[in-house]
Amino acid sequence: MNKFRLNINGKEVTGVAGQTILEVARENDIFIPTLCYDERTKIYGSCGLCMCEVEGNPKLCKACATEIAPGMVIRTNTERVIESRKTNLELLLSNHTGDCRPPCVLACPGQTDCQGYVGLIANGEYEKALELIKDKIPLPAALGRVCPHPCEEACRRGLIDEPISIQQLKRFAADVDLEGEVFVPECEEDTGKSVAIIGGGPMGLSAAYFLRQMGHDVTIFESMPNAGGMLRYGIPEYRLPKAVLDEEIATIESMGVEIITNTKVGVDIPFETVRSDYDAVLLGIGAWVSTGVGCKGEDAEGVIGGIDFLRRVVRNEEIGMGRKVAIVGGGNTAMDACRTAVRLGAEEVYNIYRRTKDEMPADRLEIEEGEEEGVIFKNLTNPLEIVKDENGHVKQVVLQVMELGEPDASGRRRPIEKKGSEFELPVDAVIMSLGTTPNPLIKSTTKGLEVNKKGGIIVNEDGLTSRQGVYAGGDAVTGAATVILAMGAGKLGAKSIDEYLSNK
């Protein structure tokens, strides 16, 4: 048997005539990547990942197909070799259509196992389905009613006929659970560590749910009379019955989470007191301050923010919107405001949006149902001025007709003013539903907390703020987003705080 001496990456090794570079490398624990190599089959070297340099050969060689020779000097990790492997791998993946993970799961901000619980429901295993859902989502009955379901947009069944109704199946499993003996996850032994969560919205509730399971003592400070945040005060009753939300929040409380309501940190209790009393703090204050368009007359009486309007409705406060109402904006909150105004008895409800109906970010179903309920859509219009009467109240809104130009950074065509096309629309109230920002009070009441230009709290990839032991997430960081995004942020915040408290 002829044995050859050769050198691989500076290491002297021996091999037998007829062996390949790859075989000798493996015998000597020298790693060379490969995808197509299998010793049971004929070598054809199609993946190109095992490329290496052989001294004296100007071309790269395939380690799986190149036989060794006496005195051969081989390099497997040079810059040229690595670049070649990278290029070959990119070519292999360029037309890769397999799903390493289901696209529905990848599209879900909460990373719920959509495929798993849909299959369990199909088999009639509702309890197991609910447990799988609640492994990631603490409020599935609420979410099953209001989620924008990005999972369904990614569902591969849509390539055949239509996506699986993942959202409604989640709601079904959660409702079955609420009708019987409610599932409550087990909690680990107490760690002796305490966490204060400021804000009892979907982000704060989600974080509390997971932190309690980890064994930490959790207290939520909520400024409103009841917990729920935007789920309670920003989503109308017809979309999310508050009795359903109350049941799910009660489940979280039954795990040992304490919720202190009607307490605004920074006003009723100093932030520094909270920070000193707890081992970690999580800021989930949301984004409750409505933004306008900045047009003339926006300070008129009768102009109100979309979230402010919905909150007043939930709290049965006086609104005084009159007979004719204009809602400015194209998102789900705008649609909620439109449909709520209809339910409150407004005779004429106008939706003003500067793009077309097809480009509105609201759910298509919300738009269609709003239209069926009598909402009048004034698309391709934008408020130019709000005209006041002699008492300073809204009398009419001057609208500018728009037309669509080239796509902007969002990929949608940019609205452009159509000169000389202004017209007046008589109204009794204007509801501005163009977005929200976090309350600026948080910066002035929390020393050393860094925020960006829009008032969002600045955090690192783990949700840690500029203050040691103080974390943040949800709308307070990202700006107004979705419930599922807030819940996903809550789980991330819980994980980060647990690692911090465990000195990991």
PDB file of C-alpha atoms in Angstrom, residues 224-336:
ATOM      1  CA  MET A 224     -55.968  54.015  33.188  1.00  0.00           C
ATOM      2  CA  PRO A 225     -58.865  52.594  35.255  1.00  0.00           C
ATOM      3  CA  ASN A 226     -58.399  49.162  33.649  1.00  0.00           C
ATOM      4  CA  ALA A 227     -55.550  47.253  32.023  1.00  0.00           C
ATOM      5  CA  GLY A 228     -55.546  46.451  28.324  1.00  0.00           C
ATOM      6  CA  GLY A 229     -54.038  49.548  26.762  1.00  0.00           C
ATOM      7  CA  MET A 230     -54.995  49.984  23.125  1.00  0.00           C
ATOM      8  CA  LEU A 231     -56.865  46.670  23.228  1.00  0.00           C
ATOM      9  CA  ARG A 232     -59.335  48.292  25.609  1.00  0.00           C
ATOM     10  CA  TYR A 233     -59.188  51.993  24.775  1.00  0.00           C
ATOM     11  CA  GLY A 234     -58.206  51.972  21.105  1.00  0.00           C
ATOM     12  CA  ILE A 235     -60.316  49.149  19.642  1.00  0.00           C
ATOM     13  CA  PRO A 236     -64.122  49.452  19.552  1.00  0.00           C
ATOM     14  CA  GLU A 237     -66.433  47.060  21.379  1.00  0.00           C
ATOM     15  CA  TYR A 238     -67.887  45.680  18.152  1.00  0.00           C
ATOM     16  CA  ARG A 239     -64.440  44.380  17.174  1.00  0.00           C
ATOM     17  CA  LEU A 240     -63.223  43.306  20.607  1.00  0.00           C
ATOM     18  CA  PRO A 241     -65.793  42.760  23.371  1.00  0.00           C
ATOM     19  CA  LYS A 242     -64.225  43.938  26.609  1.00  0.00           C
ATOM     20  CA  ALA A 243     -65.636  40.920  28.466  1.00  0.00           C
ATOM     21  CA  VAL A 244     -63.318  38.706  26.395  1.00  0.00           C
ATOM     22  CA  LEU A 245     -60.338  40.925  27.214  1.00  0.00           C
ATOM     23  CA  ASP A 246     -61.273  40.943  30.917  1.00  0.00           C
ATOM     24  CA  GLU A 247     -61.278  37.127  31.033  1.00  0.00           C
ATOM     25  CA  GLU A 248     -57.831  36.873  29.484  1.00  0.00           C
ATOM     26  CA  ILE A 249     -56.365  39.539  31.752  1.00  0.00           C
ATOM     27  CA  ALA A 250     -57.895  37.717  34.740  1.00  0.00           C
ATOM     28  CA  THR A 251     -56.002  34.585  33.666  1.00  0.00           C
ATOM     29  CA  ILE A 252     -52.713  36.507  33.809  1.00  0.00           C
ATOM     30  CA  GLU A 253     -53.630  37.868  37.250  1.00  0.00           C
ATOM     31  CA  SER A 254     -54.405  34.328  38.434  1.00  0.00           C
ATOM     32  CA  MET A 255     -50.766  33.446  37.710  1.00  0.00           C
ATOM     33  CA  GLY A 256     -49.748  35.905  40.420  1.00  0.00           C
ATOM     34  CA  VAL A 257     -49.254  39.109  38.428  1.00  0.00           C
ATOM     35  CA  GLU A 258     -50.343  42.217  40.348  1.00  0.00           C
ATOM     36  CA  ILE A 259     -51.963  45.030  38.363  1.00  0.00           C
ATOM     37  CA  ILE A 260     -52.149  48.464  40.006  1.00  0.00           C
ATOM     38  CA  THR A 261     -54.504  50.739  38.011  1.00  0.00           C
ATOM     39  CA  ASN A 262     -55.160  54.506  38.101  1.00  0.00           C
ATOM     40  CA  THR A 263     -51.472  55.054  38.818  1.00  0.00           C
ATOM     41  CA  LYS A 264     -49.362  57.179  36.491  1.00  0.00           C
ATOM     42  CA  VAL A 265     -45.656  56.705  37.122  1.00  0.00           C
ATOM     43  CA  GLY A 266     -43.972  60.108  37.078  1.00  0.00           C
ATOM     44  CA  VAL A 267     -47.113  61.797  38.399  1.00  0.00           C
ATOM     45  CA  ASP A 268     -48.691  59.664  41.137  1.00  0.00           C
ATOM     46  CA  ILE A 269     -45.452  57.897  41.994  1.00  0.00           C
ATOM     47  CA  PRO A 270     -41.877  58.970  41.063  1.00  0.00           C
ATOM     48  CA  PHE A 271     -40.091  56.780  38.533  1.00  0.00           C
ATOM     49  CA  GLU A 272     -36.990  56.645  40.729  1.00  0.00           C
ATOM     50  CA  THR A 273     -39.076  55.156  43.542  1.00  0.00           C
ATOM     51  CA  VAL A 274     -40.237  52.372  41.253  1.00  0.00           C
ATOM     52  CA  ARG A 275     -36.698  51.778  39.999  1.00  0.00           C
ATOM     53  CA  SER A 276     -35.310  51.503  43.538  1.00  0.00           C
ATOM     54  CA  ASP A 277     -38.104  49.176  44.703  1.00  0.00           C
ATOM     55  CA  TYR A 278     -37.706  46.632  41.882  1.00  0.00           C
ATOM     56  CA  ASP A 279     -34.782  44.685  40.428  1.00  0.00           C
ATOM     57  CA  ALA A 280     -35.716  45.641  36.848  1.00  0.00           C
ATOM     58  CA  VAL A 281     -38.203  47.911  35.089  1.00  0.00           C
ATOM     59  CA  LEU A 282     -39.885  47.464  31.716  1.00  0.00           C
ATOM     60  CA  LEU A 283     -41.399  50.501  29.970  1.00  0.00           C
ATOM     61  CA  GLY A 284     -44.464  49.598  27.925  1.00  0.00           C
ATOM     62  CA  ILE A 285     -46.117  53.003  27.873  1.00  0.00           C
ATOM     63  CA  GLY A 286     -47.344  52.739  24.285  1.00  0.00           C
ATOM     64  CA  ALA A 287     -47.890  55.679  21.943  1.00  0.00           C
ATOM     65  CA  TRP A 288     -50.964  57.626  22.995  1.00  0.00           C
ATOM     66  CA  VAL A 289     -50.353  61.150  21.696  1.00  0.00           C
ATOM     67  CA  SER A 290     -52.202  61.728  18.409  1.00  0.00           C
ATOM     68  CA  THR A 291     -50.445  63.521  15.549  1.00  0.00           C
ATOM     69  CA  GLY A 292     -52.083  65.822  13.008  1.00  0.00           C
ATOM     70  CA  VAL A 293     -51.317  67.029   9.499  1.00  0.00           C
ATOM     71  CA  GLY A 294     -50.122  70.469  10.610  1.00  0.00           C
ATOM     72  CA  CYS A 295     -52.702  72.369   8.585  1.00  0.00           C
ATOM     73  CA  LYS A 296     -54.122  75.781   9.452  1.00  0.00           C
ATOM     74  CA  GLY A 297     -56.995  75.723  11.954  1.00  0.00           C
ATOM     75  CA  GLU A 298     -56.053  72.362  13.448  1.00  0.00           C
ATOM     76  CA  ASP A 299     -56.440  73.866  16.917  1.00  0.00           C
ATOM     77  CA  ALA A 300     -60.172  74.465  16.374  1.00  0.00           C
ATOM     78  CA  GLU A 301     -62.709  73.159  18.849  1.00  0.00           C
ATOM     79  CA  GLY A 302     -64.139  69.929  17.449  1.00  0.00           C
ATOM     80  CA  VAL A 303     -60.794  68.609  16.189  1.00  0.00           C
ATOM     81  CA  ILE A 304     -59.759  65.469  18.052  1.00  0.00           C
ATOM     82  CA  GLY A 305     -57.199  62.680  17.637  1.00  0.00           C
ATOM     83  CA  GLY A 306     -58.368  59.248  16.516  1.00  0.00           C
ATOM     84  CA  ILE A 307     -57.147  57.425  19.624  1.00  0.00           C
ATOM     85  CA  ASP A 308     -58.530  60.201  21.862  1.00  0.00           C
ATOM     86  CA  PHE A 309     -61.930  59.827  20.185  1.00  0.00           C
ATOM     87  CA  LEU A 310     -62.023  56.034  20.644  1.00  0.00           C
ATOM     88  CA  ARG A 311     -60.843  56.327  24.253  1.00  0.00           C
ATOM     89  CA  ARG A 312     -63.619  58.800  25.053  1.00  0.00           C
ATOM     90  CA  VAL A 313     -66.177  56.427  23.557  1.00  0.00           C
ATOM     91  CA  VAL A 314     -64.943  53.506  25.674  1.00  0.00           C
ATOM     92  CA  ARG A 315     -65.039  55.658  28.805  1.00  0.00           C
ATOM     93  CA  ASN A 316     -68.516  57.049  27.953  1.00  0.00           C
ATOM     94  CA  GLU A 317     -67.195  60.614  27.955  1.00  0.00           C
ATOM     95  CA  GLU A 318     -68.887  63.502  26.179  1.00  0.00           C
ATOM     96  CA  ILE A 319     -67.775  63.816  22.549  1.00  0.00           C
ATOM     97  CA  GLY A 320     -70.162  66.260  20.868  1.00  0.00           C
ATOM     98  CA  MET A 321     -69.228  65.323  17.324  1.00  0.00           C
ATOM     99  CA  GLY A 322     -72.390  66.624  15.634  1.00  0.00           C
ATOM    100  CA  ARG A 323     -74.107  65.296  12.516  1.00  0.00           C
ATOM    101  CA  LYS A 324     -71.264  65.530   9.999  1.00  0.00           C
ATOM    102  CA  VAL A 325     -67.865  64.042  10.819  1.00  0.00           C
ATOM    103  CA  ALA A 326     -64.638  63.851   8.808  1.00  0.00           C
ATOM    104  CA  ILE A 327     -61.998  61.271   9.729  1.00  0.00           C
ATOM    105  CA  VAL A 328     -58.539  61.909   8.274  1.00  0.00           C
ATOM    106  CA  GLY A 329     -56.339  58.835   7.779  1.00  0.00           C
ATOM    107  CA  GLY A 330     -56.287  55.439   6.097  1.00  0.00           C
ATOM    108  CA  GLY A 331     -55.270  52.973   8.809  1.00  0.00           C
ATOM    109  CA  ASN A 332     -57.272  50.604  10.989  1.00  0.00           C
ATOM    110  CA  THR A 333     -57.683  53.254  13.701  1.00  0.00           C
ATOM    111  CA  ALA A 334     -59.217  55.577  11.101  1.00  0.00           C
ATOM    112  CA  MET A 335     -61.628  52.825  10.051  1.00  0.00           C
ATOM    113  CA  ASP A 336     -62.485  52.141  13.706  1.00  0.00           C
TER     114      ASP A 336
END
